[in-house]
């Protein structure tokens, strides 16, 4: 029984010490531990190279945001994004994902710009053929034909690790 009490006392002391130290650092010790132990959710692109999903994943990642790696074909993205707690609506925004279920397996594209006239400029891969990146404008009168998925902020982008190591 004494060993159990001593063990619990030591655990309480260590935990208290961690919280005190956590408040003394800019990022926080707990934040640093969490970052080290939990991987970057965007570290690996599991979508098929040359496809629209692969391209959009990389565009979102480059913007410091995140989407899930398990949405599979583009036709499922809006429904699965909504299930995963992402905002999916009819409002295009710069950095959002345009999604349609039309076509054999659907299609996604990255919104580069929302223009003053209500049109949007998108970039995409595999609109014509695999690996080909194209850009086009969707006119304002066609905006409502698509769903728009709004990525979340990536809590642990890989670049942060390099910044943390360089500042140490």
PDB file of N, CA and C in Angstrom, residues 20-126:
ATOM      1  N   UNK A  20       3.570  23.522 -14.614  1.00  0.00           N
ATOM      2  CA  UNK A  20       4.311  24.743 -14.267  1.00  0.00           C
ATOM      3  C   UNK A  20       5.294  25.083 -15.382  1.00  0.00           C
ATOM      4  N   UNK A  21       6.042  24.089 -15.849  1.00  0.00           N
ATOM      5  CA  UNK A  21       6.996  24.306 -16.931  1.00  0.00           C
ATOM      6  C   UNK A  21       6.260  24.697 -18.209  1.00  0.00           C
ATOM      7  N   UNK A  22       5.099  24.102 -18.436  1.00  0.00           N
ATOM      8  CA  UNK A  22       4.312  24.389 -19.630  1.00  0.00           C
ATOM      9  C   UNK A  22       4.009  25.878 -19.747  1.00  0.00           C
ATOM     10  N   UNK A  23       3.742  26.508 -18.659  1.00  0.00           N
ATOM     11  CA  UNK A  23       3.409  27.937 -18.675  1.00  0.00           C
ATOM     12  C   UNK A  23       4.642  28.810 -18.866  1.00  0.00           C
ATOM     13  N   UNK A  24       5.818  28.232 -18.707  1.00  0.00           N
ATOM     14  CA  UNK A  24       7.051  29.002 -18.801  1.00  0.00           C
ATOM     15  C   UNK A  24       7.631  29.035 -20.218  1.00  0.00           C
ATOM     16  N   UNK A  25       7.089  28.251 -21.121  1.00  0.00           N
ATOM     17  CA  UNK A  25       7.624  28.219 -22.477  1.00  0.00           C
ATOM     18  C   UNK A  25       6.638  28.856 -23.447  1.00  0.00           C
ATOM     19  N   UNK A  26       7.173  29.381 -24.543  1.00  0.00           N
ATOM     20  CA  UNK A  26       6.339  30.079 -25.530  1.00  0.00           C
ATOM     21  C   UNK A  26       5.278  29.157 -26.127  1.00  0.00           C
ATOM     22  N   UNK A  27       5.688  28.005 -26.562  1.00  0.00           N
ATOM     23  CA  UNK A  27       4.778  27.063 -27.199  1.00  0.00           C
ATOM     24  C   UNK A  27       4.101  26.163 -26.173  1.00  0.00           C
ATOM     25  N   UNK A  28       4.728  26.042 -25.027  1.00  0.00           N
ATOM     26  CA  UNK A  28       4.188  25.167 -24.002  1.00  0.00           C
ATOM     27  C   UNK A  28       4.751  23.770 -24.144  1.00  0.00           C
ATOM     28  N   UNK A  29       5.184  23.210 -23.052  1.00  0.00           N
ATOM     29  CA  UNK A  29       5.746  21.864 -23.078  1.00  0.00           C
ATOM     30  C   UNK A  29       4.709  20.852 -23.551  1.00  0.00           C
ATOM     31  N   UNK A  30       3.479  21.013 -23.071  1.00  0.00           N
ATOM     32  CA  UNK A  30       2.426  20.077 -23.470  1.00  0.00           C
ATOM     33  C   UNK A  30       2.195  20.179 -24.978  1.00  0.00           C
ATOM     34  N   UNK A  31       2.169  21.398 -25.502  1.00  0.00           N
ATOM     35  CA  UNK A  31       2.010  21.582 -26.943  1.00  0.00           C
ATOM     36  C   UNK A  31       3.150  20.949 -27.715  1.00  0.00           C
ATOM     37  N   UNK A  32       4.370  21.091 -27.207  1.00  0.00           N
ATOM     38  CA  UNK A  32       5.532  20.494 -27.859  1.00  0.00           C
ATOM     39  C   UNK A  32       5.449  18.974 -27.815  1.00  0.00           C
ATOM     40  N   UNK A  33       5.066  18.423 -26.667  1.00  0.00           N
ATOM     41  CA  UNK A  33       4.918  16.968 -26.553  1.00  0.00           C
ATOM     42  C   UNK A  33       3.824  16.463 -27.487  1.00  0.00           C
ATOM     43  N   UNK A  34       2.696  17.192 -27.517  1.00  0.00           N
ATOM     44  CA  UNK A  34       1.596  16.792 -28.388  1.00  0.00           C
ATOM     45  C   UNK A  34       2.048  16.805 -29.841  1.00  0.00           C
ATOM     46  N   UNK A  35       2.771  17.850 -30.232  1.00  0.00           N
ATOM     47  CA  UNK A  35       3.246  17.955 -31.606  1.00  0.00           C
ATOM     48  C   UNK A  35       4.208  16.815 -31.947  1.00  0.00           C
ATOM     49  N   UNK A  36       5.079  16.474 -31.007  1.00  0.00           N
ATOM     50  CA  UNK A  36       6.067  15.424 -31.233  1.00  0.00           C
ATOM     51  C   UNK A  36       5.414  14.048 -31.309  1.00  0.00           C
ATOM     52  N   UNK A  37       4.429  13.801 -30.460  1.00  0.00           N
ATOM     53  CA  UNK A  37       3.818  12.481 -30.383  1.00  0.00           C
ATOM     54  C   UNK A  37       2.727  12.247 -31.421  1.00  0.00           C
ATOM     55  N   UNK A  38       2.036  13.313 -31.835  1.00  0.00           N
ATOM     56  CA  UNK A  38       0.952  13.166 -32.802  1.00  0.00           C
ATOM     57  C   UNK A  38       1.441  13.598 -34.182  1.00  0.00           C
ATOM     58  N   UNK A  39       1.263  12.772 -35.182  1.00  0.00           N
ATOM     59  CA  UNK A  39       1.795  13.088 -36.506  1.00  0.00           C
ATOM     60  C   UNK A  39       0.999  14.177 -37.227  1.00  0.00           C
ATOM     61  N   UNK A  40       1.646  14.770 -38.211  1.00  0.00           N
ATOM     62  CA  UNK A  40       0.997  15.731 -39.097  1.00  0.00           C
ATOM     63  C   UNK A  40      -0.061  14.979 -39.907  1.00  0.00           C
ATOM     64  N   UNK A  41      -1.338  15.364 -39.800  1.00  0.00           N
ATOM     65  CA  UNK A  41      -2.376  14.642 -40.537  1.00  0.00           C
ATOM     66  C   UNK A  41      -2.242  14.771 -42.056  1.00  0.00           C
ATOM     67  N   UNK A  42      -1.435  15.708 -42.509  1.00  0.00           N
ATOM     68  CA  UNK A  42      -1.245  15.910 -43.947  1.00  0.00           C
ATOM     69  C   UNK A  42       0.132  15.413 -44.416  1.00  0.00           C
ATOM     70  N   UNK A  43       0.816  14.647 -43.594  1.00  0.00           N
ATOM     71  CA  UNK A  43       2.181  14.210 -43.919  1.00  0.00           C
ATOM     72  C   UNK A  43       2.241  13.367 -45.189  1.00  0.00           C
ATOM     73  N   UNK A  44       1.252  12.537 -45.417  1.00  0.00           N
ATOM     74  CA  UNK A  44       1.280  11.630 -46.563  1.00  0.00           C
ATOM     75  C   UNK A  44       0.017  11.768 -47.396  1.00  0.00           C
ATOM     76  N   UNK A  45       0.205  11.917 -48.683  1.00  0.00           N
ATOM     77  CA  UNK A  45      -0.913  11.999 -49.618  1.00  0.00           C
ATOM     78  C   UNK A  45      -1.209  10.586 -50.122  1.00  0.00           C
ATOM     79  N   UNK A  46      -2.335  10.024 -49.671  1.00  0.00           N
ATOM     80  CA  UNK A  46      -2.704   8.661 -50.045  1.00  0.00           C
ATOM     81  C   UNK A  46      -3.561   8.600 -51.312  1.00  0.00           C
ATOM     82  N   UNK A  47      -3.903   9.755 -51.870  1.00  0.00           N
ATOM     83  CA  UNK A  47      -4.710   9.761 -53.088  1.00  0.00           C
ATOM     84  C   UNK A  47      -3.846   9.370 -54.284  1.00  0.00           C
ATOM     85  N   UNK A  48      -4.471   8.906 -55.338  1.00  0.00           N
ATOM     86  CA  UNK A  48      -3.741   8.425 -56.518  1.00  0.00           C
ATOM     87  C   UNK A  48      -3.078   9.577 -57.263  1.00  0.00           C
ATOM     88  N   UNK A  49      -1.771   9.450 -57.493  1.00  0.00           N
ATOM     89  CA  UNK A  49      -1.017  10.469 -58.229  1.00  0.00           C
ATOM     90  C   UNK A  49      -1.638  10.669 -59.607  1.00  0.00           C
ATOM     91  N   UNK A  50      -1.685  11.928 -60.040  1.00  0.00           N
ATOM     92  CA  UNK A  50      -2.242  12.248 -61.346  1.00  0.00           C
ATOM     93  C   UNK A  50      -3.724  12.541 -61.335  1.00  0.00           C
ATOM     94  N   UNK A  51      -4.364  12.291 -60.208  1.00  0.00           N
ATOM     95  CA  UNK A  51      -5.809  12.504 -60.096  1.00  0.00           C
ATOM     96  C   UNK A  51      -6.116  13.859 -59.462  1.00  0.00           C
ATOM     97  N   UNK A  52      -7.349  14.315 -59.628  1.00  0.00           N
ATOM     98  CA  UNK A  52      -7.769  15.603 -59.064  1.00  0.00           C
ATOM     99  C   UNK A  52      -7.667  15.604 -57.541  1.00  0.00           C
ATOM    100  N   UNK A  53      -7.963  14.495 -56.911  1.00  0.00           N
ATOM    101  CA  UNK A  53      -7.915  14.406 -55.452  1.00  0.00           C
ATOM    102  C   UNK A  53      -6.487  14.571 -54.931  1.00  0.00           C
ATOM    103  N   UNK A  54      -5.531  13.985 -55.627  1.00  0.00           N
ATOM    104  CA  UNK A  54      -4.113  14.098 -55.272  1.00  0.00           C
ATOM    105  C   UNK A  54      -3.671  15.561 -55.336  1.00  0.00           C
ATOM    106  N   UNK A  55      -4.029  16.230 -56.408  1.00  0.00           N
ATOM    107  CA  UNK A  55      -3.657  17.628 -56.617  1.00  0.00           C
ATOM    108  C   UNK A  55      -4.267  18.529 -55.540  1.00  0.00           C
ATOM    109  N   UNK A  56      -5.548  18.365 -55.287  1.00  0.00           N
ATOM    110  CA  UNK A  56      -6.222  19.218 -54.300  1.00  0.00           C
ATOM    111  C   UNK A  56      -5.643  18.988 -52.905  1.00  0.00           C
ATOM    112  N   UNK A  57      -5.358  17.747 -52.546  1.00  0.00           N
ATOM    113  CA  UNK A  57      -4.734  17.462 -51.255  1.00  0.00           C
ATOM    114  C   UNK A  57      -3.445  18.265 -51.107  1.00  0.00           C
ATOM    115  N   UNK A  58      -2.598  18.248 -52.135  1.00  0.00           N
ATOM    116  CA  UNK A  58      -1.323  18.971 -52.078  1.00  0.00           C
ATOM    117  C   UNK A  58      -1.513  20.481 -52.011  1.00  0.00           C
ATOM    118  N   UNK A  59      -2.519  21.014 -52.700  1.00  0.00           N
ATOM    119  CA  UNK A  59      -2.792  22.455 -52.650  1.00  0.00           C
ATOM    120  C   UNK A  59      -3.235  22.861 -51.243  1.00  0.00           C
ATOM    121  N   UNK A  60      -4.103  22.067 -50.646  1.00  0.00           N
ATOM    122  CA  UNK A  60      -4.578  22.350 -49.286  1.00  0.00           C
ATOM    123  C   UNK A  60      -3.407  22.287 -48.309  1.00  0.00           C
ATOM    124  N   UNK A  61      -2.578  21.275 -48.445  1.00  0.00           N
ATOM    125  CA  UNK A  61      -1.402  21.110 -47.577  1.00  0.00           C
ATOM    126  C   UNK A  61      -0.467  22.310 -47.690  1.00  0.00           C
ATOM    127  N   UNK A  62      -0.200  22.761 -48.911  1.00  0.00           N
ATOM    128  CA  UNK A  62       0.699  23.900 -49.136  1.00  0.00           C
ATOM    129  C   UNK A  62       0.157  25.177 -48.504  1.00  0.00           C
ATOM    130  N   UNK A  63      -1.149  25.230 -48.309  1.00  0.00           N
ATOM    131  CA  UNK A  63      -1.794  26.398 -47.712  1.00  0.00           C
ATOM    132  C   UNK A  63      -1.836  26.307 -46.183  1.00  0.00           C
ATOM    133  N   UNK A  64      -1.238  25.248 -45.601  1.00  0.00           N
ATOM    134  CA  UNK A  64      -1.211  25.092 -44.146  1.00  0.00           C
ATOM    135  C   UNK A  64      -2.527  24.618 -43.564  1.00  0.00           C
ATOM    136  N   UNK A  65      -3.370  24.066 -44.421  1.00  0.00           N
ATOM    137  CA  UNK A  65      -4.666  23.577 -43.958  1.00  0.00           C
ATOM    138  C   UNK A  65      -4.714  22.066 -44.103  1.00  0.00           C
ATOM    139  N   UNK A  66      -5.858  21.493 -43.732  1.00  0.00           N
ATOM    140  CA  UNK A  66      -5.952  20.041 -43.793  1.00  0.00           C
ATOM    141  C   UNK A  66      -7.319  19.568 -44.257  1.00  0.00           C
ATOM    142  N   UNK A  67      -7.298  18.391 -44.861  1.00  0.00           N
ATOM    143  CA  UNK A  67      -8.489  17.618 -45.176  1.00  0.00           C
ATOM    144  C   UNK A  67      -8.155  16.183 -44.781  1.00  0.00           C
ATOM    145  N   UNK A  68      -9.126  15.322 -44.851  1.00  0.00           N
ATOM    146  CA  UNK A  68      -8.884  13.929 -44.467  1.00  0.00           C
ATOM    147  C   UNK A  68      -8.254  13.156 -45.630  1.00  0.00           C
ATOM    148  N   UNK A  69      -7.584  12.082 -45.298  1.00  0.00           N
ATOM    149  CA  UNK A  69      -6.942  11.243 -46.315  1.00  0.00           C
ATOM    150  C   UNK A  69      -7.821  10.062 -46.716  1.00  0.00           C
ATOM    151  N   UNK A  70      -9.031  10.007 -46.188  1.00  0.00           N
ATOM    152  CA  UNK A  70      -9.873   8.822 -46.365  1.00  0.00           C
ATOM    153  C   UNK A  70     -11.154   9.082 -47.155  1.00  0.00           C
ATOM    154  N   UNK A  71     -11.226  10.158 -47.903  1.00  0.00           N
ATOM    155  CA  UNK A  71     -12.468  10.486 -48.603  1.00  0.00           C
ATOM    156  C   UNK A  71     -12.624   9.755 -49.933  1.00  0.00           C
ATOM    157  N   UNK A  72     -11.589   9.105 -50.390  1.00  0.00           N
ATOM    158  CA  UNK A  72     -11.594   8.280 -51.600  1.00  0.00           C
ATOM    159  C   UNK A  72     -11.908   9.077 -52.861  1.00  0.00           C
ATOM    160  N   UNK A  73     -12.794   8.591 -53.707  1.00  0.00           N
ATOM    161  CA  UNK A  73     -13.102   9.267 -54.976  1.00  0.00           C
ATOM    162  C   UNK A  73     -13.782  10.613 -54.740  1.00  0.00           C
ATOM    163  N   UNK A  74     -13.582  11.534 -55.663  1.00  0.00           N
ATOM    164  CA  UNK A  74     -14.104  12.898 -55.535  1.00  0.00           C
ATOM    165  C   UNK A  74     -15.617  12.940 -55.343  1.00  0.00           C
ATOM    166  N   UNK A  75     -16.344  11.989 -55.903  1.00  0.00           N
ATOM    167  CA  UNK A  75     -17.802  11.994 -55.781  1.00  0.00           C
ATOM    168  C   UNK A  75     -18.265  11.913 -54.324  1.00  0.00           C
ATOM    169  N   UNK A  76     -17.435  11.396 -53.433  1.00  0.00           N
ATOM    170  CA  UNK A  76     -17.805  11.231 -52.028  1.00  0.00           C
ATOM    171  C   UNK A  76     -17.340  12.377 -51.129  1.00  0.00           C
ATOM    172  N   UNK A  77     -16.510  13.269 -51.636  1.00  0.00           N
ATOM    173  CA  UNK A  77     -15.837  14.237 -50.778  1.00  0.00           C
ATOM    174  C   UNK A  77     -16.791  15.121 -49.981  1.00  0.00           C
ATOM    175  N   UNK A  78     -17.796  15.684 -50.574  1.00  0.00           N
ATOM    176  CA  UNK A  78     -18.682  16.606 -49.842  1.00  0.00           C
ATOM    177  C   UNK A  78     -19.392  15.882 -48.699  1.00  0.00           C
ATOM    178  N   UNK A  79     -19.952  14.724 -48.972  1.00  0.00           N
ATOM    179  CA  UNK A  79     -20.669  13.976 -47.933  1.00  0.00           C
ATOM    180  C   UNK A  79     -19.728  13.543 -46.812  1.00  0.00           C
ATOM    181  N   UNK A  80     -18.562  13.057 -47.172  1.00  0.00           N
ATOM    182  CA  UNK A  80     -17.613  12.600 -46.149  1.00  0.00           C
ATOM    183  C   UNK A  80     -17.017  13.770 -45.377  1.00  0.00           C
ATOM    184  N   UNK A  81     -16.798  14.886 -46.046  1.00  0.00           N
ATOM    185  CA  UNK A  81     -16.290  16.077 -45.354  1.00  0.00           C
ATOM    186  C   UNK A  81     -17.304  16.548 -44.314  1.00  0.00           C
ATOM    187  N   UNK A  82     -18.558  16.557 -44.692  1.00  0.00           N
ATOM    188  CA  UNK A  82     -19.619  16.975 -43.762  1.00  0.00           C
ATOM    189  C   UNK A  82     -19.661  16.030 -42.561  1.00  0.00           C
ATOM    190  N   UNK A  83     -19.579  14.731 -42.814  1.00  0.00           N
ATOM    191  CA  UNK A  83     -19.566  13.733 -41.741  1.00  0.00           C
ATOM    192  C   UNK A  83     -18.371  13.937 -40.813  1.00  0.00           C
ATOM    193  N   UNK A  84     -17.244  14.362 -41.377  1.00  0.00           N
ATOM    194  CA  UNK A  84     -16.022  14.576 -40.592  1.00  0.00           C
ATOM    195  C   UNK A  84     -15.955  15.953 -39.940  1.00  0.00           C
ATOM    196  N   UNK A  85     -17.037  16.721 -40.022  1.00  0.00           N
ATOM    197  CA  UNK A  85     -17.095  18.000 -39.316  1.00  0.00           C
ATOM    198  C   UNK A  85     -16.571  19.202 -40.078  1.00  0.00           C
ATOM    199  N   UNK A  86     -16.362  19.069 -41.361  1.00  0.00           N
ATOM    200  CA  UNK A  86     -15.923  20.202 -42.176  1.00  0.00           C
ATOM    201  C   UNK A  86     -17.137  21.016 -42.612  1.00  0.00           C
ATOM    202  N   UNK A  87     -16.930  22.287 -42.871  1.00  0.00           N
ATOM    203  CA  UNK A  87     -17.994  23.123 -43.407  1.00  0.00           C
ATOM    204  C   UNK A  87     -18.125  22.817 -44.894  1.00  0.00           C
ATOM    205  N   UNK A  88     -19.320  22.421 -45.292  1.00  0.00           N
ATOM    206  CA  UNK A  88     -19.631  22.157 -46.696  1.00  0.00           C
ATOM    207  C   UNK A  88     -20.879  22.969 -47.011  1.00  0.00           C
ATOM    208  N   UNK A  89     -20.775  23.865 -47.992  1.00  0.00           N
ATOM    209  CA  UNK A  89     -21.916  24.719 -48.300  1.00  0.00           C
ATOM    210  C   UNK A  89     -21.904  25.129 -49.763  1.00  0.00           C
ATOM    211  N   UNK A  90     -22.717  26.143 -50.080  1.00  0.00           N
ATOM    212  CA  UNK A  90     -22.800  26.629 -51.459  1.00  0.00           C
ATOM    213  C   UNK A  90     -22.084  27.965 -51.636  1.00  0.00           C
ATOM    214  N   UNK A  91     -21.130  28.251 -50.746  1.00  0.00           N
ATOM    215  CA  UNK A  91     -20.410  29.517 -50.772  1.00  0.00           C
ATOM    216  C   UNK A  91     -18.932  29.295 -51.107  1.00  0.00           C
ATOM    217  N   UNK A  92     -18.533  29.612 -52.338  1.00  0.00           N
ATOM    218  CA  UNK A  92     -17.117  29.458 -52.694  1.00  0.00           C
ATOM    219  C   UNK A  92     -16.253  30.466 -51.944  1.00  0.00           C
ATOM    220  N   UNK A  93     -15.044  30.060 -51.611  1.00  0.00           N
ATOM    221  CA  UNK A  93     -14.088  30.939 -50.935  1.00  0.00           C
ATOM    222  C   UNK A  93     -12.693  30.579 -51.420  1.00  0.00           C
ATOM    223  N   UNK A  94     -11.818  31.560 -51.419  1.00  0.00           N
ATOM    224  CA  UNK A  94     -10.435  31.310 -51.803  1.00  0.00           C
ATOM    225  C   UNK A  94      -9.845  30.249 -50.872  1.00  0.00           C
ATOM    226  N   UNK A  95      -9.235  29.222 -51.434  1.00  0.00           N
ATOM    227  CA  UNK A  95      -8.653  28.144 -50.641  1.00  0.00           C
ATOM    228  C   UNK A  95      -9.615  27.007 -50.351  1.00  0.00           C
ATOM    229  N   UNK A  96     -10.875  27.168 -50.737  1.00  0.00           N
ATOM    230  CA  UNK A  96     -11.857  26.093 -50.546  1.00  0.00           C
ATOM    231  C   UNK A  96     -11.760  25.118 -51.725  1.00  0.00           C
ATOM    232  N   UNK A  97     -12.488  24.029 -51.604  1.00  0.00           N
ATOM    233  CA  UNK A  97     -12.475  22.982 -52.628  1.00  0.00           C
ATOM    234  C   UNK A  97     -13.829  22.951 -53.321  1.00  0.00           C
ATOM    235  N   UNK A  98     -13.804  23.039 -54.639  1.00  0.00           N
ATOM    236  CA  UNK A  98     -15.011  22.880 -55.446  1.00  0.00           C
ATOM    237  C   UNK A  98     -15.201  21.384 -55.653  1.00  0.00           C
ATOM    238  N   UNK A  99     -16.437  20.888 -55.466  1.00  0.00           N
ATOM    239  CA  UNK A  99     -16.682  19.451 -55.599  1.00  0.00           C
ATOM    240  C   UNK A  99     -17.961  19.210 -56.381  1.00  0.00           C
ATOM    241  N   UNK A 100     -17.908  18.208 -57.248  1.00  0.00           N
ATOM    242  CA  UNK A 100     -19.093  17.761 -57.964  1.00  0.00           C
ATOM    243  C   UNK A 100     -19.099  16.235 -58.007  1.00  0.00           C
ATOM    244  N   UNK A 101     -20.291  15.667 -58.009  1.00  0.00           N
ATOM    245  CA  UNK A 101     -20.432  14.212 -58.125  1.00  0.00           C
ATOM    246  C   UNK A 101     -20.616  13.794 -59.577  1.00  0.00           C
ATOM    247  N   UNK A 102     -20.716  14.770 -60.471  1.00  0.00           N
ATOM    248  CA  UNK A 102     -20.886  14.459 -61.894  1.00  0.00           C
ATOM    249  C   UNK A 102     -19.664  13.708 -62.424  1.00  0.00           C
ATOM    250  N   UNK A 103     -19.891  12.971 -63.469  1.00  0.00           N
ATOM    251  CA  UNK A 103     -18.810  12.188 -64.059  1.00  0.00           C
ATOM    252  C   UNK A 103     -18.749  10.810 -63.431  1.00  0.00           C
ATOM    253  N   UNK A 104     -17.825  10.029 -63.910  1.00  0.00           N
ATOM    254  CA  UNK A 104     -17.712   8.642 -63.461  1.00  0.00           C
ATOM    255  C   UNK A 104     -17.396   8.515 -61.973  1.00  0.00           C
ATOM    256  N   UNK A 105     -16.456   9.338 -61.477  1.00  0.00           N
ATOM    257  CA  UNK A 105     -16.092   9.269 -60.055  1.00  0.00           C
ATOM    258  C   UNK A 105     -16.045  10.649 -59.401  1.00  0.00           C
ATOM    259  N   UNK A 106     -16.734  11.621 -60.011  1.00  0.00           N
ATOM    260  CA  UNK A 106     -16.768  12.970 -59.463  1.00  0.00           C
ATOM    261  C   UNK A 106     -15.510  13.748 -59.812  1.00  0.00           C
ATOM    262  N   UNK A 107     -15.443  14.972 -59.289  1.00  0.00           N
ATOM    263  CA  UNK A 107     -14.285  15.828 -59.567  1.00  0.00           C
ATOM    264  C   UNK A 107     -14.158  16.860 -58.460  1.00  0.00           C
ATOM    265  N   UNK A 108     -12.912  17.209 -58.129  1.00  0.00           N
ATOM    266  CA  UNK A 108     -12.629  18.297 -57.191  1.00  0.00           C
ATOM    267  C   UNK A 108     -11.601  19.230 -57.818  1.00  0.00           C
ATOM    268  N   UNK A 109     -11.660  20.493 -57.403  1.00  0.00           N
ATOM    269  CA  UNK A 109     -10.708  21.498 -57.874  1.00  0.00           C
ATOM    270  C   UNK A 109     -10.446  22.461 -56.731  1.00  0.00           C
ATOM    271  N   UNK A 110      -9.369  23.199 -56.831  1.00  0.00           N
ATOM    272  CA  UNK A 110      -8.958  24.144 -55.792  1.00  0.00           C
ATOM    273  C   UNK A 110      -9.338  25.558 -56.222  1.00  0.00           C
ATOM    274  N   UNK A 111      -9.996  26.294 -55.346  1.00  0.00           N
ATOM    275  CA  UNK A 111     -10.407  27.660 -55.670  1.00  0.00           C
ATOM    276  C   UNK A 111      -9.251  28.613 -55.389  1.00  0.00           C
ATOM    277  N   UNK A 112      -8.746  29.202 -56.452  1.00  0.00           N
ATOM    278  CA  UNK A 112      -7.633  30.147 -56.349  1.00  0.00           C
ATOM    279  C   UNK A 112      -8.128  31.549 -56.003  1.00  0.00           C
ATOM    280  N   UNK A 113      -9.214  31.981 -56.659  1.00  0.00           N
ATOM    281  CA  UNK A 113      -9.708  33.344 -56.493  1.00  0.00           C
ATOM    282  C   UNK A 113     -11.222  33.380 -56.624  1.00  0.00           C
ATOM    283  N   UNK A 114     -11.847  34.202 -55.796  1.00  0.00           N
ATOM    284  CA  UNK A 114     -13.260  34.535 -55.971  1.00  0.00           C
ATOM    285  C   UNK A 114     -13.268  35.954 -56.531  1.00  0.00           C
ATOM    286  N   UNK A 115     -13.805  36.107 -57.716  1.00  0.00           N
ATOM    287  CA  UNK A 115     -13.773  37.393 -58.413  1.00  0.00           C
ATOM    288  C   UNK A 115     -14.951  38.286 -58.023  1.00  0.00           C
ATOM    289  N   UNK A 116     -14.800  39.584 -58.265  1.00  0.00           N
ATOM    290  CA  UNK A 116     -15.836  40.559 -57.908  1.00  0.00           C
ATOM    291  C   UNK A 116     -17.158  40.293 -58.613  1.00  0.00           C
ATOM    292  N   UNK A 117     -17.113  39.729 -59.814  1.00  0.00           N
ATOM    293  CA  UNK A 117     -18.351  39.462 -60.557  1.00  0.00           C
ATOM    294  C   UNK A 117     -19.035  38.166 -60.115  1.00  0.00           C
ATOM    295  N   UNK A 118     -18.476  37.501 -59.091  1.00  0.00           N
ATOM    296  CA  UNK A 118     -19.073  36.271 -58.575  1.00  0.00           C
ATOM    297  C   UNK A 118     -18.520  35.010 -59.209  1.00  0.00           C
ATOM    298  N   UNK A 119     -17.700  35.142 -60.228  1.00  0.00           N
ATOM    299  CA  UNK A 119     -17.068  33.968 -60.831  1.00  0.00           C
ATOM    300  C   UNK A 119     -15.901  33.521 -59.952  1.00  0.00           C
ATOM    301  N   UNK A 120     -15.425  32.315 -60.195  1.00  0.00           N
ATOM    302  CA  UNK A 120     -14.276  31.812 -59.435  1.00  0.00           C
ATOM    303  C   UNK A 120     -13.231  31.249 -60.390  1.00  0.00           C
ATOM    304  N   UNK A 121     -11.971  31.466 -60.042  1.00  0.00           N
ATOM    305  CA  UNK A 121     -10.854  30.889 -60.784  1.00  0.00           C
ATOM    306  C   UNK A 121     -10.399  29.653 -60.029  1.00  0.00           C
ATOM    307  N   UNK A 122     -10.326  28.537 -60.739  1.00  0.00           N
ATOM    308  CA  UNK A 122      -9.918  27.281 -60.109  1.00  0.00           C
ATOM    309  C   UNK A 122      -8.689  26.715 -60.807  1.00  0.00           C
ATOM    310  N   UNK A 123      -7.966  25.883 -60.078  1.00  0.00           N
ATOM    311  CA  UNK A 123      -6.910  25.070 -60.679  1.00  0.00           C
ATOM    312  C   UNK A 123      -7.261  23.624 -60.364  1.00  0.00           C
ATOM    313  N   UNK A 124      -6.871  22.746 -61.247  1.00  0.00           N
ATOM    314  CA  UNK A 124      -7.276  21.347 -61.102  1.00  0.00           C
ATOM    315  C   UNK A 124      -6.323  20.441 -61.864  1.00  0.00           C
ATOM    316  N   UNK A 125      -6.385  19.175 -61.521  1.00  0.00           N
ATOM    317  CA  UNK A 125      -5.609  18.166 -62.240  1.00  0.00           C
ATOM    318  C   UNK A 125      -6.582  17.129 -62.778  1.00  0.00           C
ATOM    319  N   UNK A 126      -6.247  16.574 -63.930  1.00  0.00           N
ATOM    320  CA  UNK A 126      -7.004  15.483 -64.529  1.00  0.00           C
ATOM    321  C   UNK A 126      -8.399  15.905 -64.996  1.00  0.00           C
TER     322      UNK A 126
END
